[in-house]
Amino acid sequence: MAKPLLKIQRYFRRKPVRFFSLILLYLTAGSLVFLHSGFVGDSGPGGRGSRDSVIAPEMGSRTSLSDTRGLGIMGRVFKETHRSTRRYGPPWMKKARQGGQEIRRGGDYTNNWNRALKGRNAKDVDDGRAKYIGCYIDDTQKRALRGVSFFDYKKMTVFRCQDNCAERGYMYAGLEFGAECYCGHKIQAPNVSESQCNMECKGEKSNLCGGANRLSIYRLELSQESARRYGSAIFKGCFHRPDNVTLALPFSAVIQNMSVDKCVDMCTEREKSLAVLAGDRCYCGFPTPLFSLHEMENEDMCLHRCHGEEFESCGNDEYFVVYQTQVQDNRCMDRHFLPSRAKQLVALASFPGAGNTWARHLIELATGFYTGSYYFDGSLYNKGFKGERDHWRSGRTICIKTHESGRKEIEAFDSSIIMIRNPYKALMAEFNRKYGGHIGFASQAHWRGKEWPEFVRNYAPWWASHTLDWLTYGKNIQVVHFEDLKRDLFSKLKGMVQFLGLKVSEDRLLCVEGQKDGNFKRSGLRKLEYDPYTPEMRANINELIRTVDTALKKRKLSGVPEEYMPR
């Protein structure tokens, strides 16, 4: 046996080219086998082959499990490469299914969620993100949804339409002709039989996207408060006529066949941020102490049909309908460094995820001065936080962002505003920031993987110790709860400005209210499908909440808001 092997070895030593040729042929044959298995794996209805479809019948019982698994993996590789251009859903829409079904790792993530909608019942479709309302008539002359719209005749999906409308603050999203998406804050057409919404979505054949002049409409269940819109204008509400309307709203005109569009267009041309409808008269102006928009009336008081718009209300002589145009209110946009070096260092202290960046945005608009930071974040500097680059001791900024705790770090400041947020919300916000950026989202893999439990275990105690340290070592403190600031922005922000030792400008504060979100708000539609907190996590966090509540009350301060407390 040794002699033949020796002869073969001598043969290939003399003929190395033949040896490499044989290796090349072997590799080519293997590649063709795997390529074939990939195409077999992608066969089936609509090109959606399952893992089992790659197991050919003629392989018989001799096919091993490992061979089958290898072919299945290669099939998915080719399938994902072929369909990689159809990834529209966010990470949390991925469905990792067990029990022999395929675990999807690519493609359109909305299919699994929406498959149940085919042959759907409007009452049954409500998953916490959007609720199916029904099929509605859509007239090209009088649209059912009159906000923004966009078309995609190759890749339109239900979720893609919903997400685009949600990010713009609309209450409704509608799909038509399988490829058209319409947004609006009000449905302005009658509904019809479900059978008339019978066209498949261009980007997901398993779901329906309206029909010919028929809209499949969803009501968006946003996770955050969202503005109602009419096209590009934001609906602010119904308000009583101001005492001195000429002084409060200096420009006005009577418009024939009044409509929301006409008033908004006129005020936009006049570069005013408010469009105010009062019957057939349109007023334009800015929020002022004479017309602050703080005392909203019941919308029924403004029910007066527009002459030029059948489905819209135009108010009357006593009760005005108010919209905010796209015109920027520049009364609070100028910002500078302090004219002289500050004598005291004021900290804007918070646990990460408690709204520090948002508070900096509000303070800068309200005061006209830049805020600084204990750190340097290039992305925030590029977004306009020019104080980010200054050393925190420069004295050129009105206050300094910090997440530090510990006696030495805290005593470096002469006074501090302490931002506190519900730990359940703060932890999730910081987790999203850590893995998705300032306004991004962590992936589903991060939430379901080991990262989230480890994060909660390390960060939850810090939420409590951070506040306790500042309450213990802070020299002159003002506590601001994120939720209170969000609910009552004007008065809470006014108190913060006064604490900073500056004169309050009510015009600037009213200007801030009109652009309070800035670029620091996450899209409201995207939220987790499940509660990420385990019972053990909740028990630990609840105990930390009680500890902080007790510490606040010992300092003669109001305790944590009631919504923090465990039930």
XYZ file of C-alpha atoms in Angstrom, residues 3-564:
562
model
C 4.453 1.899 -2.697
C 1.379 3.174 -4.648
C 1.087 6.198 -2.314
C 4.778 6.925 -2.795
C 4.353 6.762 -6.560
C 1.395 9.217 -6.390
C 3.449 11.570 -4.202
C 6.389 11.490 -6.670
C 3.963 12.021 -9.555
C 2.515 15.227 -8.061
C 5.969 16.477 -7.114
C 6.910 16.250 -10.770
C 3.559 17.636 -11.940
C 2.516 20.393 -9.445
C 0.303 22.069 -12.030
C -1.884 18.981 -12.283
C -2.159 18.879 -8.474
C -3.426 22.464 -8.246
C -5.753 21.877 -11.188
C -7.416 19.010 -9.341
C -7.828 21.157 -6.217
C -9.410 23.929 -8.296
C -11.850 21.476 -9.904
C -12.774 20.111 -6.483
C -13.516 23.588 -5.086
C -15.515 24.540 -8.187
C -17.665 21.428 -7.888
C -18.323 22.151 -4.221
C -19.299 25.766 -4.977
C -21.785 24.620 -7.627
C -23.414 22.238 -5.134
C -23.844 25.018 -2.569
C -25.062 27.443 -5.234
C -27.692 24.950 -6.327
C -28.837 24.455 -2.743
C -29.174 28.235 -2.365
C -31.532 28.506 -5.326
C -33.554 25.519 -4.167
C -33.859 27.164 -0.756
C -35.303 30.301 -2.337
C -37.965 28.473 -4.308
C -41.626 28.344 -3.467
C -44.493 30.853 -3.571
C -43.201 34.351 -3.948
C -39.616 33.231 -3.548
C -40.099 32.642 0.188
C -38.662 29.182 0.642
C -38.551 27.678 4.112
C -35.685 25.817 5.690
C -37.308 22.480 4.846
C -37.595 23.281 1.136
C -33.882 22.651 0.605
C -34.207 18.996 1.679
C -34.720 17.233 -1.646
C -36.809 14.020 -1.540
C -34.236 12.009 -3.487
C -31.693 12.510 -0.724
C -33.452 9.816 1.235
C -32.838 8.806 4.817
C -29.070 8.890 4.396
C -29.002 12.703 4.512
C -27.557 13.695 7.866
C -28.953 16.460 10.067
C -25.722 18.430 9.794
C -25.841 18.277 5.996
C -29.409 19.500 5.973
C -28.607 22.347 8.363
C -25.650 23.363 6.210
C -27.787 23.500 3.085
C -30.448 25.480 4.948
C -27.910 28.045 6.122
C -26.548 28.492 2.622
C -30.098 28.835 1.303
C -30.776 31.674 3.745
C -27.515 33.386 2.805
C -28.480 33.478 -0.860
C -32.035 34.453 -0.028
C -30.976 37.386 2.178
C -28.514 38.596 -0.446
C -31.217 38.511 -3.065
C -33.708 40.413 -0.857
C -31.393 42.767 0.994
C -32.941 45.828 -0.633
C -36.247 45.287 1.193
C -35.264 46.138 4.742
C -37.638 48.815 5.942
C -38.849 47.776 9.373
C -36.894 48.810 12.471
C -35.038 46.134 14.470
C -37.887 45.602 16.920
C -40.081 44.318 14.090
C -37.871 41.224 13.599
C -39.621 37.976 14.572
C -37.448 35.175 15.869
C -39.842 32.261 15.773
C -39.314 28.808 17.186
C -41.018 25.448 16.646
C -39.521 24.562 13.264
C -40.381 27.844 11.564
C -37.778 29.947 9.826
C -35.904 32.508 11.918
C -35.910 35.604 9.705
C -32.728 37.641 9.720
C -33.244 39.848 6.699
C -35.862 41.179 4.343
C -38.990 43.085 5.209
C -39.603 42.811 8.952
C -43.205 44.018 8.733
C -44.537 40.844 7.114
C -44.902 38.743 10.257
C -46.695 41.553 12.078
C -49.079 42.325 9.228
C -49.818 38.831 7.938
C -52.842 38.611 10.205
C -54.308 41.744 8.637
C -55.190 39.975 5.421
C -58.877 39.216 5.689
C -58.799 41.357 8.792
C -61.464 42.758 11.044
C -60.981 46.376 12.112
C -61.899 45.533 15.679
C -59.185 42.889 15.931
C -56.211 44.851 14.644
C -54.606 46.785 17.471
C -51.045 45.906 18.471
C -50.206 49.042 20.434
C -48.609 50.865 17.510
C -51.464 51.344 15.065
C -55.128 50.371 14.953
C -56.811 49.524 11.679
C -59.871 51.747 11.223
C -61.321 50.581 7.929
C -61.600 51.126 4.182
C -62.517 54.657 3.054
C -63.340 56.494 -0.166
C -60.562 58.736 -1.489
C -61.450 61.393 -4.044
C -58.562 63.009 -5.908
C -60.386 66.351 -5.667
C -61.170 66.040 -1.942
C -58.710 63.762 -0.196
C -59.784 61.731 2.817
C -56.423 62.485 4.487
C -55.057 65.920 3.655
C -51.601 65.971 5.153
C -48.357 64.975 3.471
C -48.206 62.067 1.025
C -45.571 59.989 -0.726
C -45.505 57.149 -3.225
C -43.338 54.081 -3.741
C -44.474 51.799 -6.542
C -41.965 49.078 -5.719
C -41.424 48.879 -1.969
C -44.406 50.352 -0.102
C -45.312 48.589 3.161
C -47.883 49.280 5.849
C -45.290 49.982 8.512
C -43.284 52.271 6.238
C -46.359 54.443 5.693
C -47.290 54.397 9.389
C -43.790 55.333 10.513
C -43.501 58.222 8.059
C -46.840 59.664 9.186
C -46.033 59.152 12.868
C -42.688 60.924 12.611
C -44.505 63.951 11.212
C -47.030 63.939 14.036
C -50.134 62.826 12.146
C -52.928 60.839 13.762
C -53.850 58.741 10.709
C -51.986 56.885 7.969
C -53.723 55.577 4.853
C -52.577 53.417 1.948
C -54.007 53.379 -1.569
C -53.336 51.607 -4.906
C -50.843 49.368 -3.107
C -48.162 52.043 -3.280
C -49.464 55.425 -2.103
C -49.292 56.714 1.477
C -51.387 59.603 2.828
C -51.237 61.215 6.275
C -53.742 63.368 8.118
C -55.140 64.376 11.471
C -58.757 63.879 10.418
C -60.612 61.417 8.158
C -62.720 63.477 5.770
C -64.598 60.831 3.787
C -67.080 58.005 4.410
C -66.052 54.391 4.870
C -67.015 51.559 2.527
C -66.984 47.752 2.417
C -63.704 46.060 3.310
C -63.837 44.154 0.021
C -63.066 47.384 -1.863
C -59.603 47.632 -0.243
C -58.230 44.661 -2.149
C -54.828 45.651 -3.566
C -51.671 44.049 -2.208
C -48.852 46.274 -0.989
C -46.023 46.571 -3.503
C -43.443 45.866 -0.826
C -45.270 43.054 1.006
C -47.599 40.786 -0.913
C -49.017 39.341 2.288
C -50.857 42.540 3.204
C -53.419 44.883 1.653
C -52.764 48.556 0.897
C -56.113 50.021 -0.096
C -57.584 49.848 -3.588
C -58.554 52.011 -6.545
C -59.549 55.321 -4.920
C -59.865 53.453 -1.647
C -57.744 53.982 1.486
C -56.843 51.424 4.140
C -56.626 53.746 7.154
C -54.835 53.221 10.473
C -55.020 55.312 13.606
C -51.509 55.767 14.990
C -51.168 55.007 18.688
C -48.111 57.138 19.424
C -45.977 56.463 22.503
C -45.414 60.199 23.017
C -47.690 63.178 22.670
C -47.930 64.140 19.052
C -49.175 67.235 17.311
C -52.258 67.172 15.093
C -51.531 68.584 11.690
C -53.178 70.031 8.629
C -50.594 69.628 5.903
C -47.482 71.348 7.209
C -49.354 73.301 9.913
C -49.715 72.090 13.506
C -53.139 72.325 15.117
C -52.821 74.189 18.429
C -56.456 74.196 19.553
C -59.486 76.387 20.172
C -58.974 79.636 22.114
C -61.114 82.528 23.311
C -60.781 85.822 21.513
C -58.101 87.985 23.225
C -59.237 91.218 24.862
C -57.260 93.411 22.487
C -57.217 91.365 19.309
C -55.647 94.121 17.209
C -52.660 94.379 19.527
C -52.387 90.632 20.123
C -52.671 89.689 16.437
C -51.650 92.780 14.438
C -52.240 91.477 10.916
C -55.623 90.260 9.629
C -57.645 89.989 6.447
C -61.067 88.799 5.318
C -60.784 85.786 3.005
C -63.519 84.731 0.615
C -64.365 81.031 0.848
C -62.192 80.706 3.925
C -60.261 77.469 4.450
C -57.418 76.371 6.692
C -55.095 76.235 3.693
C -55.794 79.834 2.702
C -55.219 81.245 6.180
C -52.071 79.177 6.749
C -50.677 80.196 3.350
C -51.361 83.871 4.004
C -49.664 83.845 7.416
C -46.741 81.852 6.056
C -46.225 84.501 3.361
C -46.347 87.173 6.083
C -43.697 85.172 8.025
C -45.882 84.715 11.097
C -45.834 81.553 13.191
C -49.558 81.582 14.057
C -52.493 81.321 11.665
C -55.724 82.143 13.505
C -59.134 81.482 11.946
C -62.158 83.483 13.092
C -65.015 82.791 10.700
C -64.176 84.503 7.419
C -61.289 86.492 8.946
C -57.715 85.268 9.226
C -55.318 86.703 11.837
C -51.545 86.265 11.825
C -49.044 86.797 14.597
C -46.879 85.239 17.301
C -47.699 83.957 20.790
C -47.503 86.856 23.265
C -48.655 87.469 26.841
C -51.827 88.918 25.268
C -52.442 85.656 23.375
C -50.337 83.001 25.097
C -52.273 79.862 24.038
C -52.241 78.651 27.652
C -56.004 78.573 28.206
C -57.426 76.174 25.668
C -61.188 75.943 25.209
C -63.329 72.946 24.322
C -63.112 72.368 20.577
C -66.904 72.337 20.364
C -66.832 76.106 20.907
C -64.987 76.508 17.584
C -67.286 74.303 15.518
C -68.116 76.560 12.599
C -67.730 75.126 9.119
C -65.314 76.849 6.769
C -67.036 78.283 3.693
C -64.324 76.938 1.425
C -63.707 73.650 3.219
C -66.572 71.321 4.003
C -64.915 69.254 6.725
C -62.861 71.875 8.596
C -63.745 74.269 11.414
C -62.876 77.944 11.003
C -63.991 79.266 14.396
C -66.116 82.369 14.875
C -65.956 85.900 16.261
C -65.524 84.732 19.868
C -63.596 81.477 19.576
C -60.545 81.167 17.342
C -59.027 78.089 15.720
C -55.223 78.321 15.869
C -52.565 76.623 13.734
C -48.797 76.930 13.940
C -47.198 77.491 10.542
C -43.749 76.342 9.436
C -42.389 79.855 9.941
C -39.734 79.835 12.630
C -40.259 82.166 15.573
C -36.864 83.861 15.759
C -37.451 85.691 19.047
C -35.617 82.947 20.948
C -33.095 81.751 18.388
C -30.190 84.127 19.109
C -27.601 82.573 21.424
C -24.232 83.828 22.649
C -21.527 83.142 25.194
C -21.753 85.143 28.413
C -20.361 88.693 27.932
C -18.171 88.349 31.033
C -16.795 85.392 32.954
C -19.352 83.888 35.333
C -18.498 84.212 39.012
C -20.271 80.997 39.890
C -20.399 77.590 38.242
C -23.914 76.189 37.940
C -24.349 72.482 37.233
C -27.174 71.002 35.209
C -26.890 67.583 36.823
C -28.783 64.452 35.921
C -28.584 60.728 35.551
C -28.055 59.823 31.868
C -31.369 59.543 30.046
C -33.137 62.032 32.331
C -33.524 64.742 29.679
C -30.335 66.771 30.218
C -29.798 67.507 26.522
C -33.424 68.545 26.124
C -33.156 70.804 29.194
C -30.029 72.425 27.715
C -31.968 73.130 24.517
C -34.759 74.798 26.501
C -32.380 76.834 28.673
C -30.419 78.107 25.684
C -33.582 79.249 23.904
C -35.049 80.795 27.065
C -31.904 82.680 28.132
C -30.078 83.347 24.873
C -26.833 81.932 26.326
C -24.969 78.749 25.506
C -24.742 75.912 27.992
C -21.502 74.034 28.633
C -20.623 70.439 29.355
C -18.323 68.500 31.653
C -17.615 66.324 28.604
C -17.252 66.872 24.868
C -19.750 65.361 22.443
C -18.985 66.198 18.827
C -22.470 65.242 17.642
C -24.049 67.748 20.052
C -21.582 70.440 19.013
C -22.587 69.883 15.388
C -26.234 70.241 16.380
C -25.621 73.751 17.687
C -24.411 73.324 21.272
C -21.408 75.600 20.777
C -20.571 75.575 24.477
C -19.784 71.874 24.152
C -16.239 72.671 23.026
C -15.445 75.052 25.904
C -13.739 73.773 29.031
C -16.367 73.399 31.707
C -14.532 75.899 33.937
C -14.298 78.565 31.215
C -17.086 80.634 32.786
C -18.498 81.493 29.357
C -21.636 79.334 29.618
C -24.777 79.771 31.692
C -24.672 76.241 33.192
C -22.732 73.017 32.755
C -24.147 69.614 31.915
C -22.814 66.794 34.097
C -23.673 63.218 34.970
C -20.933 63.041 37.601
C -21.578 62.167 41.230
C -19.337 61.965 44.254
C -18.431 64.636 46.768
C -15.364 66.078 45.042
C -17.082 66.532 41.672
C -20.248 68.002 43.199
C -18.472 70.482 45.462
C -16.701 71.941 42.406
C -20.016 73.681 41.580
C -21.497 76.619 43.444
C -25.120 75.673 42.696
C -26.994 73.100 40.667
C -30.226 72.263 38.895
C -30.890 68.555 39.431
C -32.973 66.874 36.729
C -34.782 63.729 37.883
C -36.788 61.395 35.662
C -38.822 58.260 36.290
C -36.128 55.544 36.420
C -38.134 53.189 34.238
C -38.170 55.818 31.477
C -34.642 57.107 32.119
C -33.052 53.667 31.944
C -34.749 52.866 28.636
C -33.839 56.280 27.207
C -30.180 55.878 28.131
C -30.121 52.329 26.768
C -31.506 53.626 23.460
C -28.908 56.429 23.432
C -26.071 54.060 24.217
C -26.892 51.670 21.395
C -28.750 53.973 18.964
C -27.519 57.540 19.446
C -29.207 60.657 20.886
C -32.475 60.180 18.967
C -31.999 56.584 17.791
C -33.107 53.235 19.137
C -31.365 50.155 20.461
C -31.865 47.077 18.319
C -34.130 44.209 19.257
C -31.034 42.049 19.671
C -29.718 44.390 22.359
C -33.035 44.428 24.231
C -33.390 40.645 24.199
C -29.693 39.887 24.663
C -27.479 40.028 27.718
C -26.866 43.780 27.313
C -30.189 44.931 28.806
C -30.137 42.881 32.086
C -26.516 43.823 32.627
C -27.300 47.487 31.928
C -30.170 47.556 34.451
C -28.081 45.800 37.063
C -25.316 48.422 36.763
C -27.272 51.591 36.017
C -30.378 51.341 38.236
C -28.408 51.797 41.500
C -26.605 54.721 39.880
C -29.964 56.429 39.226
C -30.553 56.546 42.986
C -26.984 57.227 44.139
C -26.628 60.109 41.686
C -29.599 61.963 43.177
C -28.649 61.093 46.757
C -25.106 62.421 46.273
C -26.294 65.736 44.841
C -28.848 66.126 47.629
C -26.106 65.427 50.190
C -23.197 67.470 48.826
C -24.906 70.095 46.640
C -24.569 73.627 48.033
C -27.555 75.360 46.466
C -29.922 73.125 44.557
C -33.125 73.280 42.560
C -34.834 69.963 41.772
C -36.734 69.717 38.494
C -38.640 66.594 37.541
C -38.598 65.815 33.830
C -42.313 64.964 33.847
C -43.257 68.269 35.519
C -41.196 70.223 32.983
C -42.930 68.427 30.151
C -46.401 69.046 31.613
C -45.923 72.694 32.582
C -43.069 73.960 30.448
C -43.719 77.685 30.818
C -43.746 77.954 34.612
C -41.054 75.318 35.262
C -38.676 76.801 32.714
C -39.371 80.261 34.099
C -38.300 79.015 37.540
C -35.096 77.572 36.078
C -34.229 80.894 34.392
C -34.816 82.749 37.660
C -32.616 80.244 39.511
C -29.845 81.039 37.024
C -30.099 84.678 38.090
C -31.438 86.043 34.812
C -34.362 88.259 33.972
C -37.282 86.346 32.515
C -38.569 87.289 29.056
C -42.079 85.943 28.628
C -41.886 86.468 24.867
C -38.845 84.199 24.747
C -40.569 81.560 26.885
C -43.597 81.606 24.595
C -41.259 81.277 21.650
C -39.637 78.250 23.308
C -43.025 76.577 23.708
C -43.462 76.700 19.941
C -40.233 74.809 19.284
C -39.706 72.936 22.514
C -38.714 69.596 20.970
C -35.857 70.809 18.805
C -33.955 67.859 17.334
C -34.009 65.784 20.486
C -37.207 63.773 20.374
C -37.431 60.168 19.307
C -40.110 59.035 16.869
C -43.281 58.287 18.834
C -44.419 55.191 16.944
C -41.475 52.924 17.648
C -41.778 51.234 20.995
C -41.073 47.807 22.411
C -43.658 45.096 21.955
C -43.184 43.892 25.515
C -42.227 45.048 29.001
C -38.418 44.704 29.252
C -38.447 44.793 33.074
C -38.583 41.486 34.907
C -40.328 41.216 38.323
C -36.917 41.105 39.991
C -35.821 44.286 38.202
C -39.028 46.041 39.215
C -38.673 45.054 42.855
C -35.153 46.528 42.978
C -36.090 49.720 41.127
C -39.176 50.287 43.275
C -37.033 50.137 46.393
C -34.652 52.710 44.872
C -37.611 55.007 44.128
C -38.723 54.862 47.762
C -35.201 55.696 48.896
C -34.992 58.786 46.681
C -38.492 59.883 47.682
C -37.536 59.750 51.366
C -34.315 61.699 50.754
C -36.168 64.460 48.895
C -38.688 64.876 51.692
C -35.913 65.071 54.295
C -34.564 68.088 52.400
C -38.029 69.708 52.688
C -38.569 69.161 48.975
C -41.565 67.578 47.308
C -41.123 63.835 46.822
C -41.013 62.059 43.505
C -44.098 62.456 41.286
C -46.882 60.024 42.045
C -46.400 58.219 38.745
C -42.964 57.006 39.901
